[in-house]
Coordinates of C-alpha atoms in Angstrom, one line a residue:
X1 CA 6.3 -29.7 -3.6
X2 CA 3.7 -27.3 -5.1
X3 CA 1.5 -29.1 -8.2
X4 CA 2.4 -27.7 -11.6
X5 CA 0.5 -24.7 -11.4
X6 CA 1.5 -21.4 -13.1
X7 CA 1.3 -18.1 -11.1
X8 CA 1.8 -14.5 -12.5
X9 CA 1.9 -10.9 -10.5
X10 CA 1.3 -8.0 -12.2
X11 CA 1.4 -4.8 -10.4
X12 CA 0.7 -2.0 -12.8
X13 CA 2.6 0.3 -14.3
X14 CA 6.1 -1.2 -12.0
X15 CA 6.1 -4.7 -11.8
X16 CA 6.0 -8.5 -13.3
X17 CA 6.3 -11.5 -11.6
X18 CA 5.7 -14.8 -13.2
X19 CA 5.8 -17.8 -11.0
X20 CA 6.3 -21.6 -11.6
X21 CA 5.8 -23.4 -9.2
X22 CA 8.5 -22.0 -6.5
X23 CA 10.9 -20.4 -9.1
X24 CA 10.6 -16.4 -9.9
X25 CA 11.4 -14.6 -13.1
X26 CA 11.5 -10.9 -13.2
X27 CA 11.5 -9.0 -16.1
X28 CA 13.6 -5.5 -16.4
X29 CA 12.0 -2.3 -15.1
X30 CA 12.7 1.2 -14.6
X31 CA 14.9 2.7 -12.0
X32 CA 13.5 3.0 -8.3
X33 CA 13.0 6.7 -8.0
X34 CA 15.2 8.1 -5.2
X35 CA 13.5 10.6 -2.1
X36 CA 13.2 13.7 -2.4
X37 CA 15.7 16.3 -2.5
X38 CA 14.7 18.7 -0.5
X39 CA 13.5 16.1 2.6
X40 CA 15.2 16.6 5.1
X41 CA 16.3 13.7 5.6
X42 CA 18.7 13.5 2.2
X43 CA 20.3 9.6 2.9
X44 CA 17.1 7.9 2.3
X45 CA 18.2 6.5 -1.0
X46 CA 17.3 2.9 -2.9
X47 CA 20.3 2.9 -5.4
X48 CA 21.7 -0.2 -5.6
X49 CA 23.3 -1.6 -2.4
X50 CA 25.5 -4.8 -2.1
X51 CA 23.8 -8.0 -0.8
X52 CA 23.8 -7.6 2.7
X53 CA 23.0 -10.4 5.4
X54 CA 22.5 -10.5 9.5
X55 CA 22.5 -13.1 12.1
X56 CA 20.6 -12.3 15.5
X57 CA 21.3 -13.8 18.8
X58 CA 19.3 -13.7 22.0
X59 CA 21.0 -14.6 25.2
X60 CA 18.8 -15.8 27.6
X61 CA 20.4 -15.3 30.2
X62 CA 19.7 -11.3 30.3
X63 CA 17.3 -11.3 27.3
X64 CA 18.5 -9.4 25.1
X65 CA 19.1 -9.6 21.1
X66 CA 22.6 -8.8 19.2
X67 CA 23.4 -8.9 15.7
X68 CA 26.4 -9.9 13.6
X69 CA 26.2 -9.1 10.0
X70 CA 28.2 -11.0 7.4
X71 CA 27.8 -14.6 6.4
X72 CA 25.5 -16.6 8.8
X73 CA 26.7 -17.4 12.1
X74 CA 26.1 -20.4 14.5
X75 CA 24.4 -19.8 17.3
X76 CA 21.9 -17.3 15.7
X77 CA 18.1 -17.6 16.0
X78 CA 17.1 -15.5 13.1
X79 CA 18.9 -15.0 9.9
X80 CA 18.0 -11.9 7.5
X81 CA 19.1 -11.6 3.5
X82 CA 18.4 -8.1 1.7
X83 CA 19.4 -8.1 -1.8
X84 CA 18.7 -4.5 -3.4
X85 CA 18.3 -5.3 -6.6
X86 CA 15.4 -2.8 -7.5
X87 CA 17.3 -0.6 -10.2
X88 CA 18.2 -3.9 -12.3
X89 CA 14.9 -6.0 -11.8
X90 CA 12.6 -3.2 -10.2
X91 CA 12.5 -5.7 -6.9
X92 CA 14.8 -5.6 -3.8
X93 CA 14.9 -9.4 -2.6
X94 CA 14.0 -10.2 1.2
X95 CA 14.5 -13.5 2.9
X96 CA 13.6 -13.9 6.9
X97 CA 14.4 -17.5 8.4
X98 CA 14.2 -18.4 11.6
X99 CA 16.7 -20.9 12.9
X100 CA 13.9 -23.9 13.8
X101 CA 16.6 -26.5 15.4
X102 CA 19.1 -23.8 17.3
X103 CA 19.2 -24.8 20.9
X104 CA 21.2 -21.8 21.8
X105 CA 25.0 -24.0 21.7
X106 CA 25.6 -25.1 18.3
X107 CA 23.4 -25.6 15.0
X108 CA 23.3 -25.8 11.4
X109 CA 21.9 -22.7 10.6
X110 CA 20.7 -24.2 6.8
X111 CA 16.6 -24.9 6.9
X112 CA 14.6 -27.5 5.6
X113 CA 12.1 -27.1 3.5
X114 CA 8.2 -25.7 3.8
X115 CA 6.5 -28.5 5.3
X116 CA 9.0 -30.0 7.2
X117 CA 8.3 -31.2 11.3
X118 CA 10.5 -29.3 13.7
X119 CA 10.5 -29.3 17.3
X120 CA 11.1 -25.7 17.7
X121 CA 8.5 -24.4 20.0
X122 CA 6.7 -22.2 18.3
X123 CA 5.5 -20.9 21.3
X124 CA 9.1 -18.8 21.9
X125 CA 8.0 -15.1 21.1
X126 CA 11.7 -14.6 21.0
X127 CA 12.7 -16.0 17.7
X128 CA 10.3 -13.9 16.1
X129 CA 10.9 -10.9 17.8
X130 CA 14.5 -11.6 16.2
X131 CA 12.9 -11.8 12.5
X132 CA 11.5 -8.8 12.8
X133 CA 14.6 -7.6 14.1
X134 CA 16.9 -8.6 10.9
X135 CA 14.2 -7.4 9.0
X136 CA 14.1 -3.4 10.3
X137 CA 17.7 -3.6 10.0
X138 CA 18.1 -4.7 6.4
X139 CA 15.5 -3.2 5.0
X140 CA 15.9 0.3 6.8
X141 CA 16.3 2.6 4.0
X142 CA 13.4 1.3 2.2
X143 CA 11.6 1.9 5.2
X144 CA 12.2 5.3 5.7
X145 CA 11.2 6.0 1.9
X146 CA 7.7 4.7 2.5
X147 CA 7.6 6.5 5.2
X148 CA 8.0 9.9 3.4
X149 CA 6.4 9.1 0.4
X150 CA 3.1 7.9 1.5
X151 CA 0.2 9.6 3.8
X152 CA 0.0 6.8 6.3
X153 CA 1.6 8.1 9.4
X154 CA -0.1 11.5 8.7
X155 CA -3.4 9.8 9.4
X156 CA -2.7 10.1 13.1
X157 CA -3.6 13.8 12.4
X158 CA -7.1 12.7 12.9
X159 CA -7.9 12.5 16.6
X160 CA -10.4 10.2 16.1
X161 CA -8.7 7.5 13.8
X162 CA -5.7 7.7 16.0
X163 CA -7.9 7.0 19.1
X164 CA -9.7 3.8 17.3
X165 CA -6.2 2.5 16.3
X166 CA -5.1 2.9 20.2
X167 CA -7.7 1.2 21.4
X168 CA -7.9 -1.9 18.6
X169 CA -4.1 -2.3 19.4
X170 CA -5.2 -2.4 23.4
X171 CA -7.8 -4.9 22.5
X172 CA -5.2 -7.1 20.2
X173 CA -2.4 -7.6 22.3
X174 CA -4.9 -8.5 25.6
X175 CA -6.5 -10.9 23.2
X176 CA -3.4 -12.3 22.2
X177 CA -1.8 -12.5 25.8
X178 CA -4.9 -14.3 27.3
X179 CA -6.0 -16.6 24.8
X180 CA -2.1 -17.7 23.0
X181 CA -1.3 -20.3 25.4
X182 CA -4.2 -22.7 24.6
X183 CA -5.0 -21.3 20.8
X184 CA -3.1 -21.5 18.0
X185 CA -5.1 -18.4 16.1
X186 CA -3.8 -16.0 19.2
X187 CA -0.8 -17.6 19.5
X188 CA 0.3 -17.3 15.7
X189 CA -1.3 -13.2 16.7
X190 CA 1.1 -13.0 19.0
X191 CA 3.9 -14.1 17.0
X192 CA 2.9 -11.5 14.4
X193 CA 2.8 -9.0 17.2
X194 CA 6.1 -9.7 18.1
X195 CA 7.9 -9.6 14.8
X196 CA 6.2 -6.2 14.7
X197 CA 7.7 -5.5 17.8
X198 CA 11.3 -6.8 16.2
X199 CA 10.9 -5.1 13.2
X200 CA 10.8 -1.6 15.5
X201 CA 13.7 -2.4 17.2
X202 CA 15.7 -3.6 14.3
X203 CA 14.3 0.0 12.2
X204 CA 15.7 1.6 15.8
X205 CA 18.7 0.4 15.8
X206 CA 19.8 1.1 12.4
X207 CA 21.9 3.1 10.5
X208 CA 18.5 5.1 9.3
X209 CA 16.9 5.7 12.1
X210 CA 19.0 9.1 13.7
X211 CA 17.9 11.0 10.8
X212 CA 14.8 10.0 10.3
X213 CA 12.9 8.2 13.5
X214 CA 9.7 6.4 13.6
X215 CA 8.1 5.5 16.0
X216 CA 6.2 1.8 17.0
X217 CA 2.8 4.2 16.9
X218 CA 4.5 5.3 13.0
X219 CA 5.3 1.7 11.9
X220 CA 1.9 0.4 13.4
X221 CA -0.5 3.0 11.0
X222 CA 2.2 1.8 8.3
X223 CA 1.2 -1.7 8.5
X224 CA -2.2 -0.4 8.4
X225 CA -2.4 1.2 5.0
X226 CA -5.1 -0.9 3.7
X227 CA -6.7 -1.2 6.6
X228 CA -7.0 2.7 6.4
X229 CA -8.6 3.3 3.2
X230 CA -11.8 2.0 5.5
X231 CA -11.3 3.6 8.3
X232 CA -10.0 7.0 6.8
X233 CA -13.9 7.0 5.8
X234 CA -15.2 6.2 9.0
X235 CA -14.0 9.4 10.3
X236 CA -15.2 11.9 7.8
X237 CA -18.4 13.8 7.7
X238 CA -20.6 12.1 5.6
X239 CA -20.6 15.3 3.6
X240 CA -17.1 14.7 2.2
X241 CA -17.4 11.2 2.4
X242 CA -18.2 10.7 -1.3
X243 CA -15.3 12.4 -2.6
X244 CA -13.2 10.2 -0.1
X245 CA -14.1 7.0 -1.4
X246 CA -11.1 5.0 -2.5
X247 CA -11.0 4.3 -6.1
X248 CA -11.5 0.6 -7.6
X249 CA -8.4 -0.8 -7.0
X250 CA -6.9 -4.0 -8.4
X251 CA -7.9 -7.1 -11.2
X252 CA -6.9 -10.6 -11.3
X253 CA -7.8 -13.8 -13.4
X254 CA -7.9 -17.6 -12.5
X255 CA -7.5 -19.3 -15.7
X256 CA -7.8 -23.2 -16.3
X257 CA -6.4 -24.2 -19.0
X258 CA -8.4 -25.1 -22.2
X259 CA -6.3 -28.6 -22.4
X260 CA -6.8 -28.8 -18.5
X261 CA -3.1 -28.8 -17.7
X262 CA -2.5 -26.0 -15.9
X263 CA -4.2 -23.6 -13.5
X264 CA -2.9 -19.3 -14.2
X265 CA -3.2 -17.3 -11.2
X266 CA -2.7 -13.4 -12.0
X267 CA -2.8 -10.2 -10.0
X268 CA -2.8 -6.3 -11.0
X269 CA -2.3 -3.7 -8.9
X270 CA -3.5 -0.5 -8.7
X271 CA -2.1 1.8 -6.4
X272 CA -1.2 5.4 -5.9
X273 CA 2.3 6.1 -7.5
X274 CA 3.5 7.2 -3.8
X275 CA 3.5 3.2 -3.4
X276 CA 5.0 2.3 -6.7
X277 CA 8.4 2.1 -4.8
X278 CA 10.5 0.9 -3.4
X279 CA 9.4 -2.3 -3.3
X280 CA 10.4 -5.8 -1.7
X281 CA 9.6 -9.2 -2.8
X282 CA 9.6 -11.1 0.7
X283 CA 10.1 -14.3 1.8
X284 CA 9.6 -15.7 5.2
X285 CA 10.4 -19.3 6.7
X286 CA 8.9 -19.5 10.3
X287 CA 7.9 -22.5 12.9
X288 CA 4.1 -22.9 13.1
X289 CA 1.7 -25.0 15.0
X290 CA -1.4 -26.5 14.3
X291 CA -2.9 -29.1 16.9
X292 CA 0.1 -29.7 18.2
X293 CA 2.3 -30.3 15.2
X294 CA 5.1 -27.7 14.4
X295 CA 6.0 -27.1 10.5
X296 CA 8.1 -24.6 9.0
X297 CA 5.9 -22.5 7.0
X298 CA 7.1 -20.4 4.1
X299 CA 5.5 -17.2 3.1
X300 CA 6.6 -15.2 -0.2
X301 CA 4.8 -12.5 -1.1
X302 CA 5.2 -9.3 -2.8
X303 CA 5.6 -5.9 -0.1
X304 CA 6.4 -2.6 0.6
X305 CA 9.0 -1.0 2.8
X306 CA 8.0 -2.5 6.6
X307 CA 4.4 -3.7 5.7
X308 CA 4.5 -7.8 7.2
X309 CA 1.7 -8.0 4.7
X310 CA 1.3 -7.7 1.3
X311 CA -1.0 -5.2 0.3
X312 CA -1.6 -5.5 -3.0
X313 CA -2.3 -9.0 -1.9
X314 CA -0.5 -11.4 -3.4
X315 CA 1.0 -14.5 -2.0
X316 CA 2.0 -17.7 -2.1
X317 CA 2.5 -20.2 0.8
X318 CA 3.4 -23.5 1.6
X319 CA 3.5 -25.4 5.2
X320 CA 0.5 -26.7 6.4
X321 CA -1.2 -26.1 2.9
X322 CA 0.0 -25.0 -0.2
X323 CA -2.0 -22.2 -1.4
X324 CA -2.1 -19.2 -3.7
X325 CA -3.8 -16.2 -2.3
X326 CA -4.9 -12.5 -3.9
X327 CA -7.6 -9.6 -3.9
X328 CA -9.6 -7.2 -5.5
X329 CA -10.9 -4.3 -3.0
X330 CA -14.6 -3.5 -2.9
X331 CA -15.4 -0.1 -2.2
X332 CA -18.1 0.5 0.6
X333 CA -21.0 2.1 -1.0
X334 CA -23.4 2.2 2.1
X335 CA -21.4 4.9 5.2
X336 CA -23.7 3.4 7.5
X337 CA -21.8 -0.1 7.4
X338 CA -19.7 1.6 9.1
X339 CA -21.0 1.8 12.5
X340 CA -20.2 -1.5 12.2
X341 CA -16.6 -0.9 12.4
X342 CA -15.1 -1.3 16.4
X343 CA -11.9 -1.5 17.3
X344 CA -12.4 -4.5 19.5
X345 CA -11.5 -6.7 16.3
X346 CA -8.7 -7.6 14.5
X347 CA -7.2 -5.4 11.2
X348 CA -7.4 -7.1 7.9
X349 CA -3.3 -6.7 7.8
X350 CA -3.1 -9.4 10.8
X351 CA -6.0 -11.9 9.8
X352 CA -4.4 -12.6 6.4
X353 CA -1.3 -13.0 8.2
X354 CA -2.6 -15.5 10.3
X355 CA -4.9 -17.3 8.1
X356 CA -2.0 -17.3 5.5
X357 CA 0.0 -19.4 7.8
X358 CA -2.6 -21.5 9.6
X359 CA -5.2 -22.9 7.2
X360 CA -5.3 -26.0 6.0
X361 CA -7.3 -25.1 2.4
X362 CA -9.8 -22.5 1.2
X363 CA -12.9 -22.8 3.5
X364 CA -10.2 -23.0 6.5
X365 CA -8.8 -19.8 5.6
X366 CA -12.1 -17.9 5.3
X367 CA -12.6 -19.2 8.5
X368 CA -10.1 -17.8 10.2
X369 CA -9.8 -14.7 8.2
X370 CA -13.7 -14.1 9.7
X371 CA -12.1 -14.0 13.2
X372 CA -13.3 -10.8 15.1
X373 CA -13.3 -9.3 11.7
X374 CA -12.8 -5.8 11.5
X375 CA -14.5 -4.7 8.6
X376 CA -11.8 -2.7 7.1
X377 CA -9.9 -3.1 3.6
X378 CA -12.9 -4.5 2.0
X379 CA -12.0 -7.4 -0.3
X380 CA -12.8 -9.9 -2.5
X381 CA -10.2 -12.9 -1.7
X382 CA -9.3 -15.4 -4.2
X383 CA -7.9 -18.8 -2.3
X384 CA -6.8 -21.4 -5.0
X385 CA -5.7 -24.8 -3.1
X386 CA -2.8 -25.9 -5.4
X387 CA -2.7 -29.1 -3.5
X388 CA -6.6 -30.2 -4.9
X389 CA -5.6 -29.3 -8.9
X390 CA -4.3 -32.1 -10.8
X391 CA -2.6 -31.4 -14.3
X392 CA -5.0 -33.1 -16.8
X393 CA -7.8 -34.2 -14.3
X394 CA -11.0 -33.7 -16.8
X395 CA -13.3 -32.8 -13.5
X396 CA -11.5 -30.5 -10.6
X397 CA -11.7 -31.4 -7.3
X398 CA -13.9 -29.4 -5.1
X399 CA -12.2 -26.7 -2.6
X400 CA -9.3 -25.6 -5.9
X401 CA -11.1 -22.1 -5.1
X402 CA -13.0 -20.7 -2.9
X403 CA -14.3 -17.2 -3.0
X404 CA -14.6 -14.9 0.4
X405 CA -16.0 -10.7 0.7
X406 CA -16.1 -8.8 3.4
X407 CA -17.6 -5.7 4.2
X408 CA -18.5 -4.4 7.7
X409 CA -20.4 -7.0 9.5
X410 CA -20.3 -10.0 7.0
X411 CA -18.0 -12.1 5.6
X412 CA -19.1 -14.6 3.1
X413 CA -17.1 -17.5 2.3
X414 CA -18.5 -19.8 -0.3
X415 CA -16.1 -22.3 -2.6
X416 CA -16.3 -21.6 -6.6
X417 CA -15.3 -24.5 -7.8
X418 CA -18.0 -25.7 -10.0
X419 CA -18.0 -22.0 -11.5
X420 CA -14.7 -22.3 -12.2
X421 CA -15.0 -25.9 -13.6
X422 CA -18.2 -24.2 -15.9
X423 CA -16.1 -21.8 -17.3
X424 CA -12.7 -22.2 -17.3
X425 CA -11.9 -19.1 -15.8
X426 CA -12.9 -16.7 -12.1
X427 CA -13.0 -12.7 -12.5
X428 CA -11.8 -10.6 -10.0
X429 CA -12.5 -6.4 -10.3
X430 CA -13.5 -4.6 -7.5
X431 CA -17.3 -5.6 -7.7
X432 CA -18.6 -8.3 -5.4
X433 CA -19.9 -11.3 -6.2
X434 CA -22.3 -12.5 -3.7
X435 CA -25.8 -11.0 -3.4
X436 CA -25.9 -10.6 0.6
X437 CA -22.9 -8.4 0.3
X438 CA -23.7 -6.6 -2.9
X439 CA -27.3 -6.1 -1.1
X440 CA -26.1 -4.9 2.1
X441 CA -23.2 -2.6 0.0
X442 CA -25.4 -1.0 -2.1
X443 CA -24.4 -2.5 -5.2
X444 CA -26.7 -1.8 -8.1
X445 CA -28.5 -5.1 -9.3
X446 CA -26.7 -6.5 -12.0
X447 CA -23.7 -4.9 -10.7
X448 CA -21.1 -7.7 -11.1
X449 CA -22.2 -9.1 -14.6
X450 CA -22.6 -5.6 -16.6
X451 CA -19.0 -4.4 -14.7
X452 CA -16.9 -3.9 -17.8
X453 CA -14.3 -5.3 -16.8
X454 CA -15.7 -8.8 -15.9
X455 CA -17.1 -8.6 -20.0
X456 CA -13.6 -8.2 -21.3
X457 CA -12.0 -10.9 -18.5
X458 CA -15.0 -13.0 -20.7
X459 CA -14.0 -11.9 -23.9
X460 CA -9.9 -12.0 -23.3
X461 CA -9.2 -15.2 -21.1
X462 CA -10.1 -17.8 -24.0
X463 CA -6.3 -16.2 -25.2
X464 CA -5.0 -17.5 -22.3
X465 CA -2.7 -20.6 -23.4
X466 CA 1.1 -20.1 -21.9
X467 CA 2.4 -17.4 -18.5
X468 CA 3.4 -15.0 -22.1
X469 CA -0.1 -14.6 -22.7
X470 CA -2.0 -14.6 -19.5
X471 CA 0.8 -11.6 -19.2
X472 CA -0.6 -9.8 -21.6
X473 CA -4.0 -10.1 -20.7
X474 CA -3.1 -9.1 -17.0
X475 CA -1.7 -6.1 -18.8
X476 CA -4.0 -4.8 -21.0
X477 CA -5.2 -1.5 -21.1
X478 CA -6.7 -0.9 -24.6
X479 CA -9.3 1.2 -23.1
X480 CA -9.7 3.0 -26.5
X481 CA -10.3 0.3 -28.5
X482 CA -12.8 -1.5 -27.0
X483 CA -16.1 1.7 -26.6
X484 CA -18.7 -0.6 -26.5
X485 CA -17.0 -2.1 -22.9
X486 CA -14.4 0.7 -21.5
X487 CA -16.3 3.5 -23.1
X488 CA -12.8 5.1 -23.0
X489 CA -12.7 4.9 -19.3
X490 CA -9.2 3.4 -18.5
X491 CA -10.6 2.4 -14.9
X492 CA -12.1 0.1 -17.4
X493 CA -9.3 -1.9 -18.5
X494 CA -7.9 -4.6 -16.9
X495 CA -4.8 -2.6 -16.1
X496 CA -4.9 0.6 -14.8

């Protein structure tokens, strides 16, 4: 069970979501806008759809997957939920199980809880090829919307970006074949790999896909959309470069409480509106192992369309730790960082993934997040161990936050703790805080503490006293009234 600690998501201008502890309150939001008319692809519509649900089988015996949809069937070793509720909350629902004690004859297909031993081996690719399955199915139309609306799949155009992203996914899946039988970081790879490889199929088999196909090379550079605000970069003259540098993008707040009883956690996104819908708020419940021991992780997160990531990031999980996890991006100032970007490393989409579902507290998940980093979707990461905070404990424990950047060629992990402690409160907007990376970035000196939005986070969060007000402050925007800090700038306001 997750320590009383409050949580809030605020994606800006489209969605809320407050969090206590596990439960989720959304509050009413405008209509999901629908594709466009003159596509030529005219079914892709998000209007409001009844709950739908799948079971997926795997017989063994030929190896192959089949699905039944309806209520949940024995014998299944996935099981898939899609609620479309984005026109009456602004959110479609998504839960992904996999069946952790189905031994192909007969099973409860009910789950435990996050946490919880099971002797499902983890190790059978097939179960999560099956979630991925149940998810492209489901979640088909949604899919196809991103996949008009936004300009991922258009980055192929560029020979050399699509050549890199060939080669990276060469490099990942040889990685992940050698080295997943005796490590648990390439073996949880290749279970990623392999709900991406489910998620294809299910997208391929579905009602969607005649009209309007994608292919595994499409759905691959759409899980990549942060990942390609870098690497869009990396392969542009360095003449245009400085008109193509991504825009800041995101804030967020830790906030302990004055009376030391609680410990806010809020996000706000800022995105191009071509991603402010439709959008899924995703649960997963998978099998995964850590030095030999097997425990059903749970991952819920906000998400677009077929992204197995967040994105905006935002998540919360609970297995082998309970954590809270989110982001501010940092632009990359310096173009010649990037010569440090290979393809033979992983993609930012696939680290958090894995050190989402593997880590065992803050300086863990830096730790694995630094794995053959690729230097692309440059963030600051915010990792809050709701496990070391204790309601009303005077003094907090050290490792309740720790604090990692990236930028091509470093990743510095570092736990903030006592700052936090000092006070009351961590920043988060789209400036770095550590001086190696701000050096190596090209940051200006002074950079982080002038930033106006870290001097209103320091003249706002003092307001912060209930989830109703750490809301507003995750929402504020007052650009106009504040000239001596936004200077009238709303990219400096806390909400975009």
């Amino acid at each position: 069970m997750l320590p009383h600690t409050q949580l809030l998501l605020l994606c800006i201008p489209y969605l809320l979501l407050p969090f206590q502890s596990h439960a989720i309150i959304t509050n009413s939001l405008p209509s999901i806008p629908q594709s466009n008319s003159n596509s030529n692809y005219p079914n892709v519509s998000v209007s409001q759809d009844s709950v739908r649900q799948v079971s997926v089988f795997y017989n063994e015996a030929d190896k192959t997957y089949s699905t039944k949809f309806g209520s949940f069937a024995t014998g299944a070793i996935a099981l898939g939920r899609f609620d479309n509720a984005s026109n009456t909350s602004g959110w479609a629902k998504l839960d992904v199980k996999i069946n952790h004690n189905v031994n192909r004859q007969t099973h409860n297909p009910k789950l435990p809880s996050a946490g919880t031993n099971t002797t499902e081996d983890s190790s059978d690719l097939s179960s999560y090829y099956a979630a991925g399955l149940a998810e492209g199915i489901l979640t088909c139309k949604f899919v196809a919307a991103v996949a008009l609306n936004n300009g991922d799949i258009a980055s192929q155009n560029n020979k050399q970006l699509k050549n890199y992203t060939l080669e990276t996914i060469a490099f990942t899946r040889k990685q992940a074949a050698a080295a997943a039988a005796d490590d648990d970081f390439w073996l949880v790879i290749s279970q990623i790999l392999a709900q991406f490889d489910g998620l294809v199929e299910g997208y391929k088999r579905s009602e969607c896909s005649a009209n309007q196909p994608l292919s595994a090379l499409d759905m691959w550079f759409m899980q990549m959309d942060g990942d390609l605000e870098d690497l869009s970069n990396k392969f542009v003259p360095l003449n245009k470069l400085k008109q193509q540098q991504r825009p800041q993008h995101c804030s967020s707040l830790i906030k302990w409480s004055a009376d030391f009883s609680d410990l806010y956690f809020g996000h706000a996104t800022w995105d191009i509106f071509s991603n402010a819908a439709p959008r899924i708020f995703k649960t997963y419940t998978l099998p995964v192992k850590l030095n030999g021991i097997t425990k059903l992780h749970t991952t819920t997160f906000s998400s677009t369309g077929p992204w197995l990531s967040s994105v905006d990031d935002f998540y919360v999980v609970s297995g082998h730790a309970d954590l809270g996890i989110t982001e501010t991006s940092n632009t990359v100032l310096n173009p010649a960082l990037y010569e440090k970007v290979q393809p033979k490393s992983l993609l930012c989409w696939l680290r958090v993934i894995a050190a989402n579902r593997l880590a065992v507290n803050g300086a863990d998940w830096g730790r694995l997040f630094k794995i053959n980093h690729s230097g692309t979707y440059t963030n600051q990461w915010q990792i809050v161990d709701l496990n070391r905070f204790t309601p009303g404990d005077k003094i907090l424990t050290a490792g309740v936050l720790t604090v990692v950047e990236e930028i091509p060629g470093i990743v510095h992990i570092g736990d903030q703790t006592k700052f936090l402690q000092n006070h009351g409160y961590w920043p988060s907007f789209n400036v770095p805080y550590y001086k190696d990376i701000r050096e190596a970035n090209g940051n200006f000196n002074g950079s982080w503490s002038s930033a106006p939005r870290n001097k209103l986070f320091q003249l706002l969060q003092s307001n912060v006293v209930s989830i109703e007000t750490m809301q507003e402050i995750m929402r504020w925007n007052k650009y106009q009234t504040t000239p001596k800090i936004s200077g009238g700038n709303p990219c400096a306001a806390i909400a975009w």
